[in-house]
Amino acid sequence: MNEPKPIDRSVTPEAGPTAPRSKIGVLLVNLGTPDGTDFGSMWRYLREFLSDPRVIELPRIIWYPILYGLVLTTRPSRSGANYAKIWNREKNESPLRTITRAQGEKLADVLAGEPEVVVDWAMRYGSPSIRSVAERLAAQGCERILALPLYPQYSATTTATANDKLFAALATMRHAPAVRTVPPYYAEPVYIEALARSIESHLATLDFQPEVVLASYHGIPKPYSDKGDPYRQHCEETTRLLRRRLGWSAERLVTTFQSRFGAQEWLQPYTDKTVEKLARDGVRSIAVVNPGFSADCIETLEEIAVEAREIFRHAGGRNFAHIPCLNDSPDGMRVIEALVRRELSGWI
């Protein structure tokens, strides 16, 4: 038998170009915002938002005549007027965009010691779009992307839609990055602690003691919940853990749901109806916190801080406080940083 020839280790392959070190993108995603308060900007934003089949589950043949024939002819003006009440006129943008940008910039600062990490932010509806930012991260050499949908509690109408849009963007890329998505964080100790500290700090600034504090979450249609969306359970667990951390009773911290749309039943109890009932029942001082929102937006700054306050006082209530969202506060940024660092494990 012929013996195999020994390998000549003095011969090495011709050196080729060294591939640049790949980067890791961290993408913060929030729900969305119109580009302006005018009719056209609101129309474009609402059309994109309300055309999402996860948001409105009706068949298009039923929903689209309603959307284009009624909703998009009347709602843009009304929504634009509400946005105008809270608009950041200095930057000519919604507070949600201002705050989400700040969250991205502050996260980039705390991750500055990880030179391979690139932080960016996007909106599910409106601009900057998830597609445009995913493409920008890929163009910067990001072969991996960690996406953090900034919704503490999971719902198909929020978390899943953000992931859908990201995956749709990847489907168009020749060289698509690998992706991880951060799971919902409704029960994370760092999140519960941040909420509790925020509540305690804000209540300490008031000249009254709220008899009841409402934990008001964005609602979803009840049929979505009945079909298996875990959102209600996640909200109730956040409230339960928050009560335990604060040492409050179920009567002191109450879960409610806001922002219902259309004629069908949504998750109850409704925030606006609860606020009115409390006042009519003789409660004179309340506060409202929004644990389902990572940043203040139209639903917190206008619907709660303005509309709910008016409902409460009109029904006989006296003292009303809106507790701000975590936003880009130190406690809020600790939550985001903790989640991102944990999910980047093994990548950096």
Short mmCIF file of N, CA and C in Angstrom, two decimals, residues 11-185:
data_model
loop_
_atom_site.label_atom_id
_atom_site.label_comp_id
_atom_site.label_asym_id
_atom_site.label_seq_id
_atom_site.Cartn_x
_atom_site.Cartn_y
_atom_site.Cartn_z
N VAL A 11 4.02 25.35 3.39
CA VAL A 11 3.27 26.05 2.37
C VAL A 11 1.99 26.58 2.99
N THR A 12 1.72 27.85 2.88
CA THR A 12 0.51 28.46 3.45
C THR A 12 -0.32 29.03 2.32
N PRO A 13 -1.67 29.04 2.49
CA PRO A 13 -2.52 29.63 1.46
C PRO A 13 -2.19 31.10 1.26
N GLU A 14 -2.43 31.58 0.07
CA GLU A 14 -2.19 32.99 -0.22
C GLU A 14 -3.12 33.84 0.63
N ALA A 15 -2.57 34.80 1.30
CA ALA A 15 -3.37 35.67 2.18
C ALA A 15 -4.34 36.50 1.35
N GLY A 16 -5.59 36.49 1.77
CA GLY A 16 -6.60 37.28 1.09
C GLY A 16 -6.98 38.48 1.92
N PRO A 17 -7.93 39.26 1.46
CA PRO A 17 -8.35 40.44 2.23
C PRO A 17 -9.02 40.03 3.53
N THR A 18 -8.71 40.73 4.59
CA THR A 18 -9.31 40.45 5.89
C THR A 18 -10.69 41.08 5.96
N ALA A 19 -11.68 40.26 6.32
CA ALA A 19 -13.04 40.79 6.43
C ALA A 19 -13.13 41.76 7.59
N PRO A 20 -13.81 42.88 7.42
CA PRO A 20 -13.95 43.82 8.54
C PRO A 20 -14.73 43.17 9.67
N ARG A 21 -14.38 43.57 10.88
CA ARG A 21 -15.06 43.01 12.04
C ARG A 21 -16.52 43.43 12.01
N SER A 22 -17.41 42.46 12.14
CA SER A 22 -18.84 42.78 12.05
C SER A 22 -19.30 43.52 13.30
N LYS A 23 -20.35 44.29 13.13
CA LYS A 23 -20.92 45.05 14.24
C LYS A 23 -22.27 44.45 14.65
N ILE A 24 -22.75 44.91 15.79
CA ILE A 24 -24.04 44.45 16.33
C ILE A 24 -24.93 45.67 16.48
N GLY A 25 -26.10 45.63 15.85
CA GLY A 25 -27.04 46.72 15.98
C GLY A 25 -28.02 46.48 17.12
N VAL A 26 -28.30 47.52 17.87
CA VAL A 26 -29.35 47.48 18.88
C VAL A 26 -30.44 48.44 18.42
N LEU A 27 -31.62 47.93 18.20
CA LEU A 27 -32.71 48.71 17.62
C LEU A 27 -33.85 48.85 18.62
N LEU A 28 -34.06 50.07 19.10
CA LEU A 28 -35.20 50.37 19.96
C LEU A 28 -36.40 50.69 19.08
N VAL A 29 -37.55 50.09 19.37
CA VAL A 29 -38.74 50.30 18.54
C VAL A 29 -39.90 50.75 19.41
N ASN A 30 -40.51 51.88 19.03
CA ASN A 30 -41.73 52.30 19.71
C ASN A 30 -42.88 52.30 18.71
N LEU A 31 -44.09 52.59 19.19
CA LEU A 31 -45.28 52.37 18.38
C LEU A 31 -45.32 53.25 17.13
N GLY A 32 -45.23 54.55 17.29
CA GLY A 32 -45.27 55.38 16.10
C GLY A 32 -45.77 56.78 16.37
N THR A 33 -45.61 57.63 15.37
CA THR A 33 -45.96 59.02 15.52
C THR A 33 -46.17 59.65 14.15
N PRO A 34 -47.11 60.56 14.03
CA PRO A 34 -47.25 61.32 12.78
C PRO A 34 -46.10 62.32 12.64
N ASP A 35 -45.87 62.77 11.42
CA ASP A 35 -44.81 63.75 11.18
C ASP A 35 -45.28 65.17 11.47
N GLY A 36 -46.59 65.36 11.58
CA GLY A 36 -47.12 66.69 11.88
C GLY A 36 -48.55 66.56 12.36
N THR A 37 -49.14 67.69 12.72
CA THR A 37 -50.52 67.67 13.22
C THR A 37 -51.53 68.02 12.13
N ASP A 38 -51.06 68.33 10.93
CA ASP A 38 -51.95 68.69 9.83
C ASP A 38 -52.71 67.47 9.33
N PHE A 39 -53.75 67.70 8.55
CA PHE A 39 -54.62 66.62 8.09
C PHE A 39 -53.85 65.57 7.30
N GLY A 40 -52.99 66.01 6.39
CA GLY A 40 -52.27 65.05 5.55
C GLY A 40 -51.36 64.14 6.34
N SER A 41 -50.60 64.71 7.29
CA SER A 41 -49.70 63.90 8.11
C SER A 41 -50.48 62.90 8.95
N MET A 42 -51.58 63.36 9.54
CA MET A 42 -52.39 62.48 10.37
C MET A 42 -53.04 61.39 9.51
N TRP A 43 -53.48 61.75 8.32
CA TRP A 43 -54.11 60.76 7.42
C TRP A 43 -53.13 59.65 7.08
N ARG A 44 -51.90 60.02 6.72
CA ARG A 44 -50.90 59.01 6.36
C ARG A 44 -50.57 58.10 7.55
N TYR A 45 -50.44 58.71 8.72
CA TYR A 45 -50.11 57.92 9.91
C TYR A 45 -51.25 56.97 10.28
N LEU A 46 -52.46 57.48 10.32
CA LEU A 46 -53.61 56.66 10.69
C LEU A 46 -53.88 55.57 9.64
N ARG A 47 -53.66 55.89 8.37
CA ARG A 47 -53.85 54.85 7.35
C ARG A 47 -52.89 53.69 7.57
N GLU A 48 -51.63 53.98 7.83
CA GLU A 48 -50.65 52.91 8.06
C GLU A 48 -51.00 52.11 9.32
N PHE A 49 -51.32 52.83 10.38
CA PHE A 49 -51.63 52.20 11.66
C PHE A 49 -52.88 51.32 11.56
N LEU A 50 -53.95 51.88 11.03
CA LEU A 50 -55.23 51.18 11.03
C LEU A 50 -55.38 50.20 9.87
N SER A 51 -54.39 50.13 8.99
CA SER A 51 -54.39 49.12 7.93
C SER A 51 -53.67 47.85 8.36
N ASP A 52 -53.02 47.89 9.52
CA ASP A 52 -52.30 46.70 10.00
C ASP A 52 -53.32 45.63 10.40
N PRO A 53 -53.25 44.44 9.79
CA PRO A 53 -54.24 43.41 10.10
C PRO A 53 -54.14 42.87 11.52
N ARG A 54 -53.03 43.12 12.20
CA ARG A 54 -52.96 42.72 13.61
C ARG A 54 -53.66 43.73 14.51
N VAL A 55 -53.77 44.96 14.05
CA VAL A 55 -54.45 46.00 14.83
C VAL A 55 -55.95 45.92 14.63
N ILE A 56 -56.38 45.81 13.39
CA ILE A 56 -57.79 45.65 13.06
C ILE A 56 -57.95 44.30 12.36
N GLU A 57 -58.57 43.35 13.03
CA GLU A 57 -58.63 41.98 12.53
C GLU A 57 -59.84 41.71 11.63
N LEU A 58 -60.58 42.73 11.29
CA LEU A 58 -61.70 42.53 10.38
C LEU A 58 -61.20 42.21 8.97
N PRO A 59 -61.94 41.43 8.19
CA PRO A 59 -61.57 41.23 6.78
C PRO A 59 -61.52 42.57 6.06
N ARG A 60 -60.57 42.73 5.16
CA ARG A 60 -60.39 44.01 4.47
C ARG A 60 -61.65 44.43 3.71
N ILE A 61 -62.36 43.47 3.16
CA ILE A 61 -63.55 43.80 2.38
C ILE A 61 -64.61 44.48 3.25
N ILE A 62 -64.55 44.21 4.56
CA ILE A 62 -65.46 44.87 5.51
C ILE A 62 -64.84 46.15 6.06
N TRP A 63 -63.55 46.06 6.44
CA TRP A 63 -62.91 47.17 7.15
C TRP A 63 -62.54 48.33 6.24
N TYR A 64 -62.03 48.08 5.06
CA TYR A 64 -61.52 49.17 4.23
C TYR A 64 -62.58 50.19 3.84
N PRO A 65 -63.81 49.81 3.50
CA PRO A 65 -64.83 50.84 3.24
C PRO A 65 -65.09 51.73 4.46
N ILE A 66 -65.00 51.13 5.65
CA ILE A 66 -65.17 51.93 6.87
C ILE A 66 -63.95 52.84 7.07
N LEU A 67 -62.78 52.27 6.89
CA LEU A 67 -61.54 53.03 7.10
C LEU A 67 -61.47 54.23 6.16
N TYR A 68 -61.64 53.97 4.86
CA TYR A 68 -61.48 55.04 3.88
C TYR A 68 -62.73 55.90 3.73
N GLY A 69 -63.89 55.33 4.03
CA GLY A 69 -65.11 56.09 3.85
C GLY A 69 -65.52 56.92 5.04
N LEU A 70 -65.11 56.51 6.25
CA LEU A 70 -65.54 57.23 7.46
C LEU A 70 -64.35 57.66 8.32
N VAL A 71 -63.54 56.69 8.73
CA VAL A 71 -62.48 56.97 9.70
C VAL A 71 -61.49 58.00 9.18
N LEU A 72 -60.96 57.79 7.97
CA LEU A 72 -59.92 58.66 7.45
C LEU A 72 -60.45 59.98 6.90
N THR A 73 -61.75 60.16 6.92
CA THR A 73 -62.31 61.46 6.54
C THR A 73 -62.62 62.33 7.76
N THR A 74 -62.73 61.72 8.93
CA THR A 74 -63.10 62.47 10.13
C THR A 74 -62.01 62.46 11.22
N ARG A 75 -61.36 61.32 11.39
CA ARG A 75 -60.45 61.18 12.52
C ARG A 75 -59.16 62.00 12.40
N PRO A 76 -58.57 62.20 11.21
CA PRO A 76 -57.32 62.97 11.16
C PRO A 76 -57.43 64.37 11.77
N SER A 77 -58.52 65.07 11.51
CA SER A 77 -58.68 66.41 12.07
C SER A 77 -58.77 66.37 13.58
N ARG A 78 -59.57 65.43 14.11
CA ARG A 78 -59.73 65.32 15.55
C ARG A 78 -58.43 64.90 16.23
N SER A 79 -57.75 63.91 15.66
CA SER A 79 -56.49 63.45 16.24
C SER A 79 -55.42 64.53 16.14
N GLY A 80 -55.41 65.26 15.01
CA GLY A 80 -54.45 66.35 14.85
C GLY A 80 -54.63 67.43 15.90
N ALA A 81 -55.87 67.75 16.23
CA ALA A 81 -56.14 68.76 17.26
C ALA A 81 -55.64 68.29 18.62
N ASN A 82 -55.78 67.00 18.91
CA ASN A 82 -55.29 66.47 20.18
C ASN A 82 -53.76 66.46 20.21
N TYR A 83 -53.13 66.07 19.11
CA TYR A 83 -51.67 66.10 19.05
C TYR A 83 -51.15 67.53 19.23
N ALA A 84 -51.88 68.50 18.68
CA ALA A 84 -51.44 69.89 18.78
C ALA A 84 -51.33 70.35 20.23
N LYS A 85 -52.13 69.76 21.12
CA LYS A 85 -52.10 70.15 22.53
C LYS A 85 -50.79 69.76 23.20
N ILE A 86 -50.13 68.71 22.69
CA ILE A 86 -48.94 68.19 23.38
C ILE A 86 -47.70 68.25 22.50
N TRP A 87 -47.80 68.84 21.32
CA TRP A 87 -46.71 68.83 20.32
C TRP A 87 -45.46 69.53 20.85
N ASN A 88 -44.30 68.96 20.58
CA ASN A 88 -43.02 69.58 20.93
C ASN A 88 -42.72 70.62 19.84
N ARG A 89 -43.07 71.86 20.07
CA ARG A 89 -42.96 72.89 19.04
C ARG A 89 -41.50 73.31 18.82
N GLU A 90 -40.68 73.15 19.82
CA GLU A 90 -39.26 73.50 19.65
C GLU A 90 -38.61 72.61 18.60
N LYS A 91 -38.91 71.30 18.64
CA LYS A 91 -38.33 70.36 17.68
C LYS A 91 -39.29 70.02 16.55
N ASN A 92 -40.51 70.56 16.62
CA ASN A 92 -41.56 70.27 15.64
C ASN A 92 -41.76 68.76 15.47
N GLU A 93 -42.04 68.10 16.57
CA GLU A 93 -42.27 66.66 16.55
C GLU A 93 -43.08 66.27 17.78
N SER A 94 -43.57 65.04 17.77
CA SER A 94 -44.34 64.55 18.92
C SER A 94 -43.40 64.24 20.08
N PRO A 95 -43.91 64.32 21.31
CA PRO A 95 -43.08 63.95 22.46
C PRO A 95 -42.55 62.51 22.37
N LEU A 96 -43.32 61.61 21.77
CA LEU A 96 -42.86 60.23 21.67
C LEU A 96 -41.58 60.13 20.87
N ARG A 97 -41.49 60.89 19.78
CA ARG A 97 -40.26 60.86 18.99
C ARG A 97 -39.11 61.49 19.77
N THR A 98 -39.38 62.59 20.45
CA THR A 98 -38.34 63.25 21.24
C THR A 98 -37.78 62.30 22.29
N ILE A 99 -38.68 61.64 23.01
CA ILE A 99 -38.25 60.77 24.10
C ILE A 99 -37.56 59.52 23.59
N THR A 100 -38.09 58.91 22.52
CA THR A 100 -37.46 57.69 21.99
C THR A 100 -36.06 57.99 21.48
N ARG A 101 -35.88 59.14 20.83
CA ARG A 101 -34.54 59.53 20.39
C ARG A 101 -33.61 59.65 21.59
N ALA A 102 -34.10 60.30 22.64
CA ALA A 102 -33.27 60.46 23.85
C ALA A 102 -32.92 59.11 24.45
N GLN A 103 -33.85 58.18 24.46
CA GLN A 103 -33.56 56.84 24.96
C GLN A 103 -32.45 56.19 24.15
N GLY A 104 -32.52 56.33 22.82
CA GLY A 104 -31.49 55.76 21.97
C GLY A 104 -30.13 56.40 22.20
N GLU A 105 -30.11 57.72 22.33
CA GLU A 105 -28.84 58.42 22.54
C GLU A 105 -28.22 58.05 23.89
N LYS A 106 -29.05 57.96 24.92
CA LYS A 106 -28.51 57.63 26.24
C LYS A 106 -28.05 56.18 26.31
N LEU A 107 -28.76 55.28 25.60
CA LEU A 107 -28.30 53.89 25.56
C LEU A 107 -26.96 53.80 24.83
N ALA A 108 -26.80 54.55 23.75
CA ALA A 108 -25.53 54.57 23.03
C ALA A 108 -24.41 55.04 23.95
N ASP A 109 -24.70 56.02 24.79
CA ASP A 109 -23.67 56.52 25.72
C ASP A 109 -23.23 55.44 26.71
N VAL A 110 -24.20 54.71 27.28
CA VAL A 110 -23.82 53.72 28.30
C VAL A 110 -23.17 52.49 27.67
N LEU A 111 -23.39 52.29 26.36
CA LEU A 111 -22.75 51.17 25.66
C LEU A 111 -21.51 51.61 24.87
N ALA A 112 -21.03 52.81 25.15
CA ALA A 112 -19.87 53.32 24.42
C ALA A 112 -18.63 52.46 24.62
N GLY A 113 -18.57 51.71 25.70
CA GLY A 113 -17.44 50.82 25.94
C GLY A 113 -17.47 49.56 25.12
N GLU A 114 -18.53 49.37 24.35
CA GLU A 114 -18.64 48.21 23.45
C GLU A 114 -18.56 48.74 22.02
N PRO A 115 -17.35 48.88 21.47
CA PRO A 115 -17.20 49.56 20.18
C PRO A 115 -17.89 48.88 19.01
N GLU A 116 -18.21 47.59 19.16
CA GLU A 116 -18.86 46.89 18.06
C GLU A 116 -20.37 47.10 18.03
N VAL A 117 -20.92 47.76 19.06
CA VAL A 117 -22.37 47.96 19.17
C VAL A 117 -22.78 49.30 18.57
N VAL A 118 -23.80 49.26 17.73
CA VAL A 118 -24.37 50.47 17.14
C VAL A 118 -25.83 50.56 17.58
N VAL A 119 -26.22 51.66 18.21
CA VAL A 119 -27.58 51.83 18.72
C VAL A 119 -28.37 52.75 17.79
N ASP A 120 -29.61 52.36 17.50
CA ASP A 120 -30.48 53.21 16.70
C ASP A 120 -31.91 53.00 17.19
N TRP A 121 -32.84 53.76 16.63
CA TRP A 121 -34.24 53.69 17.08
C TRP A 121 -35.16 53.89 15.89
N ALA A 122 -36.38 53.36 16.03
CA ALA A 122 -37.33 53.42 14.91
C ALA A 122 -38.75 53.39 15.45
N MET A 123 -39.68 53.66 14.54
CA MET A 123 -41.11 53.63 14.85
C MET A 123 -41.80 52.56 14.01
N ARG A 124 -42.73 51.84 14.62
CA ARG A 124 -43.48 50.85 13.86
C ARG A 124 -44.35 51.52 12.80
N TYR A 125 -44.96 52.62 13.16
CA TYR A 125 -45.77 53.40 12.21
C TYR A 125 -45.20 54.81 12.16
N GLY A 126 -45.06 55.35 10.96
CA GLY A 126 -44.46 56.66 10.83
C GLY A 126 -42.96 56.55 10.63
N SER A 127 -42.26 57.65 10.91
CA SER A 127 -40.82 57.67 10.64
C SER A 127 -40.04 58.04 11.91
N PRO A 128 -38.76 57.57 12.00
CA PRO A 128 -38.07 56.72 11.04
C PRO A 128 -38.63 55.29 11.07
N SER A 129 -38.82 54.73 9.89
CA SER A 129 -39.42 53.40 9.80
C SER A 129 -38.44 52.32 10.21
N ILE A 130 -38.98 51.19 10.63
CA ILE A 130 -38.14 50.04 10.99
C ILE A 130 -37.31 49.61 9.78
N ARG A 131 -37.91 49.58 8.61
CA ARG A 131 -37.18 49.17 7.41
C ARG A 131 -35.97 50.06 7.15
N SER A 132 -36.18 51.38 7.21
CA SER A 132 -35.07 52.29 6.90
C SER A 132 -33.94 52.16 7.91
N VAL A 133 -34.27 51.98 9.18
CA VAL A 133 -33.23 51.88 10.20
C VAL A 133 -32.54 50.52 10.14
N ALA A 134 -33.27 49.45 9.86
CA ALA A 134 -32.64 48.13 9.71
C ALA A 134 -31.66 48.15 8.54
N GLU A 135 -32.05 48.80 7.45
CA GLU A 135 -31.14 48.91 6.30
C GLU A 135 -29.92 49.76 6.65
N ARG A 136 -30.12 50.80 7.44
CA ARG A 136 -28.99 51.65 7.85
C ARG A 136 -28.02 50.88 8.73
N LEU A 137 -28.54 50.08 9.65
CA LEU A 137 -27.67 49.27 10.51
C LEU A 137 -26.89 48.26 9.67
N ALA A 138 -27.56 47.63 8.71
CA ALA A 138 -26.87 46.66 7.85
C ALA A 138 -25.77 47.36 7.05
N ALA A 139 -26.05 48.56 6.56
CA ALA A 139 -25.05 49.30 5.78
C ALA A 139 -23.85 49.70 6.63
N GLN A 140 -24.04 49.77 7.95
CA GLN A 140 -22.94 50.10 8.85
C GLN A 140 -22.14 48.86 9.26
N GLY A 141 -22.48 47.72 8.69
CA GLY A 141 -21.73 46.50 8.97
C GLY A 141 -22.31 45.65 10.08
N CYS A 142 -23.56 45.91 10.46
CA CYS A 142 -24.19 45.11 11.52
C CYS A 142 -24.68 43.79 10.94
N GLU A 143 -24.04 42.71 11.31
CA GLU A 143 -24.45 41.38 10.86
C GLU A 143 -25.38 40.72 11.88
N ARG A 144 -25.58 41.40 13.00
CA ARG A 144 -26.53 40.93 14.02
C ARG A 144 -27.31 42.15 14.51
N ILE A 145 -28.59 41.95 14.76
CA ILE A 145 -29.43 43.03 15.28
C ILE A 145 -30.23 42.51 16.47
N LEU A 146 -30.16 43.24 17.56
CA LEU A 146 -31.01 42.98 18.73
C LEU A 146 -32.12 44.02 18.72
N ALA A 147 -33.36 43.59 18.57
CA ALA A 147 -34.50 44.51 18.53
C ALA A 147 -35.20 44.50 19.89
N LEU A 148 -35.45 45.68 20.41
CA LEU A 148 -36.18 45.82 21.68
C LEU A 148 -37.48 46.59 21.42
N PRO A 149 -38.60 45.88 21.24
CA PRO A 149 -39.90 46.57 21.18
C PRO A 149 -40.21 47.13 22.57
N LEU A 150 -40.42 48.44 22.64
CA LEU A 150 -40.56 49.10 23.93
C LEU A 150 -41.98 48.99 24.48
N TYR A 151 -42.48 47.77 24.52
CA TYR A 151 -43.79 47.47 25.09
C TYR A 151 -43.58 46.46 26.21
N PRO A 152 -43.74 46.86 27.47
CA PRO A 152 -43.48 45.92 28.57
C PRO A 152 -44.34 44.66 28.51
N GLN A 153 -45.62 44.83 28.18
CA GLN A 153 -46.55 43.70 28.10
C GLN A 153 -46.74 43.30 26.64
N TYR A 154 -46.70 42.01 26.36
CA TYR A 154 -46.84 41.55 24.98
C TYR A 154 -48.29 41.64 24.52
N SER A 155 -48.47 42.10 23.29
CA SER A 155 -49.73 41.94 22.58
C SER A 155 -49.42 41.76 21.10
N ALA A 156 -50.26 41.00 20.42
CA ALA A 156 -50.09 40.87 18.98
C ALA A 156 -50.23 42.22 18.29
N THR A 157 -50.98 43.15 18.92
CA THR A 157 -51.20 44.46 18.32
C THR A 157 -50.01 45.39 18.46
N THR A 158 -49.04 45.04 19.28
CA THR A 158 -47.89 45.93 19.50
C THR A 158 -46.58 45.18 19.24
N THR A 159 -46.16 44.34 20.17
CA THR A 159 -44.89 43.62 20.04
C THR A 159 -44.82 42.85 18.73
N ALA A 160 -45.86 42.10 18.42
CA ALA A 160 -45.83 41.27 17.21
C ALA A 160 -45.79 42.11 15.95
N THR A 161 -46.48 43.26 15.94
CA THR A 161 -46.45 44.09 14.73
C THR A 161 -45.05 44.65 14.50
N ALA A 162 -44.35 45.02 15.58
CA ALA A 162 -42.98 45.53 15.44
C ALA A 162 -42.07 44.45 14.89
N ASN A 163 -42.20 43.24 15.41
CA ASN A 163 -41.39 42.13 14.91
C ASN A 163 -41.74 41.80 13.46
N ASP A 164 -43.02 41.83 13.14
CA ASP A 164 -43.45 41.59 11.76
C ASP A 164 -42.73 42.53 10.79
N LYS A 165 -42.70 43.81 11.15
CA LYS A 165 -42.11 44.81 10.25
C LYS A 165 -40.61 44.59 10.10
N LEU A 166 -39.95 44.21 11.18
CA LEU A 166 -38.51 43.95 11.10
C LEU A 166 -38.24 42.73 10.21
N PHE A 167 -39.00 41.66 10.41
CA PHE A 167 -38.80 40.46 9.60
C PHE A 167 -39.12 40.73 8.13
N ALA A 168 -40.12 41.57 7.87
CA ALA A 168 -40.45 41.92 6.49
C ALA A 168 -39.30 42.68 5.85
N ALA A 169 -38.63 43.54 6.62
CA ALA A 169 -37.48 44.27 6.09
C ALA A 169 -36.34 43.30 5.77
N LEU A 170 -36.10 42.34 6.64
CA LEU A 170 -35.03 41.36 6.41
C LEU A 170 -35.31 40.54 5.16
N ALA A 171 -36.58 40.29 4.89
CA ALA A 171 -36.95 39.46 3.74
C ALA A 171 -36.56 40.10 2.41
N THR A 172 -36.28 41.40 2.41
CA THR A 172 -35.90 42.09 1.18
C THR A 172 -34.39 42.25 1.04
N MET A 173 -33.63 41.83 2.07
CA MET A 173 -32.18 42.03 2.05
C MET A 173 -31.47 40.81 1.49
N ARG A 174 -30.50 41.04 0.63
CA ARG A 174 -29.68 39.95 0.12
C ARG A 174 -28.82 39.37 1.23
N HIS A 175 -28.21 40.25 2.03
CA HIS A 175 -27.39 39.82 3.17
C HIS A 175 -28.10 40.25 4.45
N ALA A 176 -29.01 39.42 4.91
CA ALA A 176 -29.83 39.77 6.07
C ALA A 176 -29.09 39.47 7.37
N PRO A 177 -29.09 40.42 8.30
CA PRO A 177 -28.46 40.16 9.60
C PRO A 177 -29.21 39.09 10.40
N ALA A 178 -28.48 38.44 11.29
CA ALA A 178 -29.13 37.58 12.29
C ALA A 178 -29.86 38.48 13.28
N VAL A 179 -30.96 37.98 13.85
CA VAL A 179 -31.80 38.83 14.68
C VAL A 179 -32.18 38.14 15.99
N ARG A 180 -32.18 38.91 17.04
CA ARG A 180 -32.79 38.52 18.31
C ARG A 180 -33.82 39.60 18.66
N THR A 181 -34.89 39.20 19.32
CA THR A 181 -35.86 40.18 19.81
C THR A 181 -36.00 40.00 21.32
N VAL A 182 -36.05 41.12 22.03
CA VAL A 182 -36.18 41.09 23.49
C VAL A 182 -37.60 40.70 23.85
N PRO A 183 -37.78 39.73 24.74
CA PRO A 183 -39.13 39.33 25.14
C PRO A 183 -39.79 40.39 26.01
N PRO A 184 -41.11 40.29 26.20
CA PRO A 184 -41.80 41.26 27.06
C PRO A 184 -41.21 41.24 28.47
N TYR A 185 -41.23 42.39 29.11
CA TYR A 185 -40.53 42.54 30.39
C TYR A 185 -41.47 42.97 31.51
#
